[in-house]
XYZ file of C-alpha atoms in Angstrom:
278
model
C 0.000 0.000 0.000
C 2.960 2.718 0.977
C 5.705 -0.052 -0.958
C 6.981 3.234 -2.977
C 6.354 6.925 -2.588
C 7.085 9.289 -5.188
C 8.168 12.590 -3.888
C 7.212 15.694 -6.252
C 9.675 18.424 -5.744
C 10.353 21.543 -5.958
C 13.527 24.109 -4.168
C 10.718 23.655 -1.508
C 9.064 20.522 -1.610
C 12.703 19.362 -0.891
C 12.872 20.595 2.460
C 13.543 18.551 5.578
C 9.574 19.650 6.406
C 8.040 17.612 3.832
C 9.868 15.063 4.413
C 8.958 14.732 8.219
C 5.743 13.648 7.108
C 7.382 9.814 6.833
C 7.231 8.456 10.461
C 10.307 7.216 12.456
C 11.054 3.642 11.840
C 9.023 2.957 8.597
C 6.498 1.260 9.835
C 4.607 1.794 6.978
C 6.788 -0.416 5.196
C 7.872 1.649 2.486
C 10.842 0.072 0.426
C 11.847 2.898 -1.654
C 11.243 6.420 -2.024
C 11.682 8.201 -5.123
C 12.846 11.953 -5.626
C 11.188 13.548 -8.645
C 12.210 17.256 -9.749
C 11.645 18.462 -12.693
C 14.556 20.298 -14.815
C 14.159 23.999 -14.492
C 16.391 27.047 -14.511
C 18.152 26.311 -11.234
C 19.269 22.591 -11.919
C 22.458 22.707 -10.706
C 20.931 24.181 -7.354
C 17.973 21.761 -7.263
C 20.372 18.894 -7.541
C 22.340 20.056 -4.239
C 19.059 20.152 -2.356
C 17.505 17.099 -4.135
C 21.059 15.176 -3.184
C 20.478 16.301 0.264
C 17.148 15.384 0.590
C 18.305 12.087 -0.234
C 21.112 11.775 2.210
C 18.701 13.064 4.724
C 16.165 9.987 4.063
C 19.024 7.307 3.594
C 20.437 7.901 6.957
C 16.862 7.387 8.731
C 17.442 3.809 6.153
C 14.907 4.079 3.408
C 16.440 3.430 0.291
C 16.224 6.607 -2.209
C 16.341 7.050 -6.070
C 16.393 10.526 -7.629
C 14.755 11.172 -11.003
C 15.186 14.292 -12.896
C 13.357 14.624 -15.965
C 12.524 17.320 -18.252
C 9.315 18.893 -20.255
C 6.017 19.732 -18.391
C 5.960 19.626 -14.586
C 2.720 17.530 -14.088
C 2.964 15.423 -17.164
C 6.630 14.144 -16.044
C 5.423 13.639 -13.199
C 2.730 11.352 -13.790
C 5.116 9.739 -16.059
C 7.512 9.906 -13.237
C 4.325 7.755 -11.496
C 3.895 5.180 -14.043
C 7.768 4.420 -14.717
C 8.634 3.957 -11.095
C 5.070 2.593 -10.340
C 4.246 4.801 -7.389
C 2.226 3.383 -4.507
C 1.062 6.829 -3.743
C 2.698 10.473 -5.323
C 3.718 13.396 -2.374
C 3.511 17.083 -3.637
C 3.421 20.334 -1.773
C 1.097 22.526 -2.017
C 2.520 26.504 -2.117
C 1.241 29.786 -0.904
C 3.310 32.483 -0.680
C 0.440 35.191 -0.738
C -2.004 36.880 2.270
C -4.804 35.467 1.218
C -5.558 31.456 1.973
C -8.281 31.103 -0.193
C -6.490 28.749 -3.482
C -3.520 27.128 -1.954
C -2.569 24.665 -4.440
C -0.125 25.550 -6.558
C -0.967 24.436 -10.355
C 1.313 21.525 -10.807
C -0.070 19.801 -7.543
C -3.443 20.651 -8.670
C -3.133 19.010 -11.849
C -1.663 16.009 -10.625
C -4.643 15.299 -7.964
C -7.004 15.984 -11.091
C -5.103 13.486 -13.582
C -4.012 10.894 -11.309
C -5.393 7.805 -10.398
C -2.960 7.173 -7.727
C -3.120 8.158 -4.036
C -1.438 11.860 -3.468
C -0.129 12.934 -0.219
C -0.917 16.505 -0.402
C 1.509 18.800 1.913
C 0.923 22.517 2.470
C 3.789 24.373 2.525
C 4.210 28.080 2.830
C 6.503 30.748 1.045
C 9.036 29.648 3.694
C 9.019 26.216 3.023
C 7.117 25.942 6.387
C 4.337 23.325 6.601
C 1.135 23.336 8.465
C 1.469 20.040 9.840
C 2.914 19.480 13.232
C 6.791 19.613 13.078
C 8.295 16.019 13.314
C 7.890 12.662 11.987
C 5.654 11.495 15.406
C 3.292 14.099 14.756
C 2.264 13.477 11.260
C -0.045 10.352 11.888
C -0.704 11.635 15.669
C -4.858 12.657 14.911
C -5.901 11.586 11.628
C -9.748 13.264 10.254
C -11.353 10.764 8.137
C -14.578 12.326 6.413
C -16.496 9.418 4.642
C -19.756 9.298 2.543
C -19.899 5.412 3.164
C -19.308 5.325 -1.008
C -17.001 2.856 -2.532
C -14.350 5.423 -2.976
C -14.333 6.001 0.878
C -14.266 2.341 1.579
C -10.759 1.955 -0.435
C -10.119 4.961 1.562
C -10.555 3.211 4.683
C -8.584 0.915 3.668
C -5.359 3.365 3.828
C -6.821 4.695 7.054
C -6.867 1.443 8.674
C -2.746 0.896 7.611
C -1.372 4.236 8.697
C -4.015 4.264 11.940
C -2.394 0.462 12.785
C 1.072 1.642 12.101
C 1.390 4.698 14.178
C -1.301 4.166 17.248
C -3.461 7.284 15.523
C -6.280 8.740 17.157
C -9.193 8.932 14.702
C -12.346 10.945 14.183
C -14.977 9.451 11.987
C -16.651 12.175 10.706
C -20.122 11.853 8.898
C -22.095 14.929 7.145
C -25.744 14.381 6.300
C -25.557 16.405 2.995
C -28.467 19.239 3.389
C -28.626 18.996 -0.756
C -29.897 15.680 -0.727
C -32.081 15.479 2.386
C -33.582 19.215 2.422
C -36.317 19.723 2.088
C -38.316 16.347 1.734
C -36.345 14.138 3.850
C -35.744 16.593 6.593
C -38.242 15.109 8.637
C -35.886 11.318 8.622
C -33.117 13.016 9.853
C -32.883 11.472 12.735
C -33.528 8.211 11.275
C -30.333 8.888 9.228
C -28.053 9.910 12.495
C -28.901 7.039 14.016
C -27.910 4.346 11.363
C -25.192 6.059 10.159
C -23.556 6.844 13.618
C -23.870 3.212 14.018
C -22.176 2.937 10.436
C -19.278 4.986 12.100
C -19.183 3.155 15.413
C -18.588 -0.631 13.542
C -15.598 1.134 11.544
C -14.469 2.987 15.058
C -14.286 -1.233 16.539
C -12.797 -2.167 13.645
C -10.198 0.356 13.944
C -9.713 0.098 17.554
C -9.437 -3.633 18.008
C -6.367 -4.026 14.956
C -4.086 -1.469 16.367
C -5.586 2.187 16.104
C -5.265 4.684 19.034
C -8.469 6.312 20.714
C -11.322 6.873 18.265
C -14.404 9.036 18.104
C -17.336 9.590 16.123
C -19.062 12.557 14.652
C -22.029 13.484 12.585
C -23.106 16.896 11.545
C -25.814 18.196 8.892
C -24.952 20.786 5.967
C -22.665 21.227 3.203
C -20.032 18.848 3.412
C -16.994 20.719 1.986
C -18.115 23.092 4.569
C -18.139 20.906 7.793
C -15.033 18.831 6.950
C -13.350 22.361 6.573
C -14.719 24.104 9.552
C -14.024 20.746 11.495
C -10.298 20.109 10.084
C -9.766 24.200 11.165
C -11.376 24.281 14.462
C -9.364 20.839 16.107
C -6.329 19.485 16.778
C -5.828 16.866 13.633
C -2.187 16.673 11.888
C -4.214 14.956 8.847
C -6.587 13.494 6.788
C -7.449 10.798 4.662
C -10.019 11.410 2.544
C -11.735 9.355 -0.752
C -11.162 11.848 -3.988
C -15.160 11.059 -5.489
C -18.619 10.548 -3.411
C -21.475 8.682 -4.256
C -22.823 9.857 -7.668
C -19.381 10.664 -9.031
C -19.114 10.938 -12.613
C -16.487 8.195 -13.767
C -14.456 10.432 -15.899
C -13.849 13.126 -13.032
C -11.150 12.212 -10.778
C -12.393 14.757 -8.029
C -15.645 15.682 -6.928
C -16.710 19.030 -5.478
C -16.206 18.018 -1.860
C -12.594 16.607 -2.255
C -11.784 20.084 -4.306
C -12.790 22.386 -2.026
C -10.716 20.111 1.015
C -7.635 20.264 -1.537
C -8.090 24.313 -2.305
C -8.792 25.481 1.272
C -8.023 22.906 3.693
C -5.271 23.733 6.509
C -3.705 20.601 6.779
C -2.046 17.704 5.148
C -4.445 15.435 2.780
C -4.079 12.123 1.701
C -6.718 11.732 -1.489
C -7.526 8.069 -2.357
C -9.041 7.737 -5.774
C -11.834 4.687 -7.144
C -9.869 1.713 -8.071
C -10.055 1.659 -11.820
């Protein structure tokens, strides 16, 4: 599931930040990590930090590959994907600006949209800061999972389960009765629909709990559901979240529906997007 990560990056993405996101002690079980930058003006530069990057990782004992290739960012990157067959792709997402409203940069925002492998998305800021917790205990520490109970968030789960199991996580299920499809002729089965799908959440919270997962909770809220994962991901104390790219009713030749968009534009934290299996 984590057997090889492909690392998108930049004179930023390079930094020691984004690569604190990999816990102490791999117990992911990642076998090889692979540096991806693609040739620009500062090459010789880029190569220095990319060579240190990989130093970096080898002494913590992963074993690292670098892969420079040339033409358009996302498109050698993808290829990057294919030819090194990446268990899931790690890009950082820039803003260097006041305003937090669009903080994916346009290479990682194309990749999410094109891929149809996992992507670790990091924030990082003009500094090279991220908004994660700083170290490679804190990544995994409180992990947000939103789910829509659809078949995309089930293979989510899935990834959930492994990096819960590996690192001890806490875990919030999170639930939001979507206020499009329940207002206003359902409104009056709302409750029906909290109970069974809090009890939805509490069989995945046992699940998670008895094969290796720290303390888990559940919550269910009622609204927009870009809006309540965002306002919930803002408001507490996660370090990320794992999140299924389409909900139920996707269309199959979008990679990313509206709800996973709006996480990946505005969200304040790391994301890990799990696509349909195609």
């Amino acid at each position: 599931m984590f057997k090889r990560l492909l690392i998108a990056t930049d004179t930023d993405a390079a930094s020691p930040r984004i690569l604190e996101c990999l816990p102490e002690g791999n117990p992911l079980g990642v076998e090889e990590i692979v540096l991806v930058h693609v040739a620009g003006p500062d090459a010789a530069g880029a190569a220095d930090r990319i060579a240190a990057a990989r130093r970096g990782l080898e002494a913590r004992g992963f074993c690292v590959k670098v892969d420079l290739p040339a033409g358009v960012p996302t498109r050698a990157i993808l290829e990057a994907a294919d030819r090194h067959d990446a268990s899931v792709i790690v890009v950082g997402s820039h803003h260097r600006g006041t305003l937090r409203g669009a903080l994916v940069g346009s290479t990682s925002y194309s990749v999410l949209h094109e891929t149809d492998r996992p992507v670790l998305l990091v924030r990082l800021w003009g500094d090279g800061a991220c908004d994660a917790p700083a170290g490679p205990a804190q990544c995994l520490r409180h992990i947000l999972f939103p789910t829509d109970f659809s078949e995309t968030a089930e293979r989510a789960f899935l990834y959930l389960e492994a990096l819960a199991r590996a690192a001890g996580s806490e875990v919030t299920l999170y639930h939001v009765h979507d206020r499009a499809r329940i207002d206003p002729y359902l409104r009056d089965r709302l409750p029906e629909f909290d109970r069974v799908d809090r009890e939805r959440l509490e069989r995945l919270k046992a699940h998670l709990e008895a094969n290796g997962a720290g303390p888990c909770h559940v919550e269910v809220s009622y609204g927009v559901p870009a809006q309540r994962i965002l306002h919930l991901a803002r408001n507490k104390d996660f370090s990320l979240v794992v999140m299924g790219t389409q909900g139920r009713g996707f269309l199959p030749e979008v990679y990313m529906g509206s709800t996973a968009n709006a996480v990946a534009r505005h969200g304040p934290l790391p994301v890990l997007f799990v696509p349909k299996r195609r």
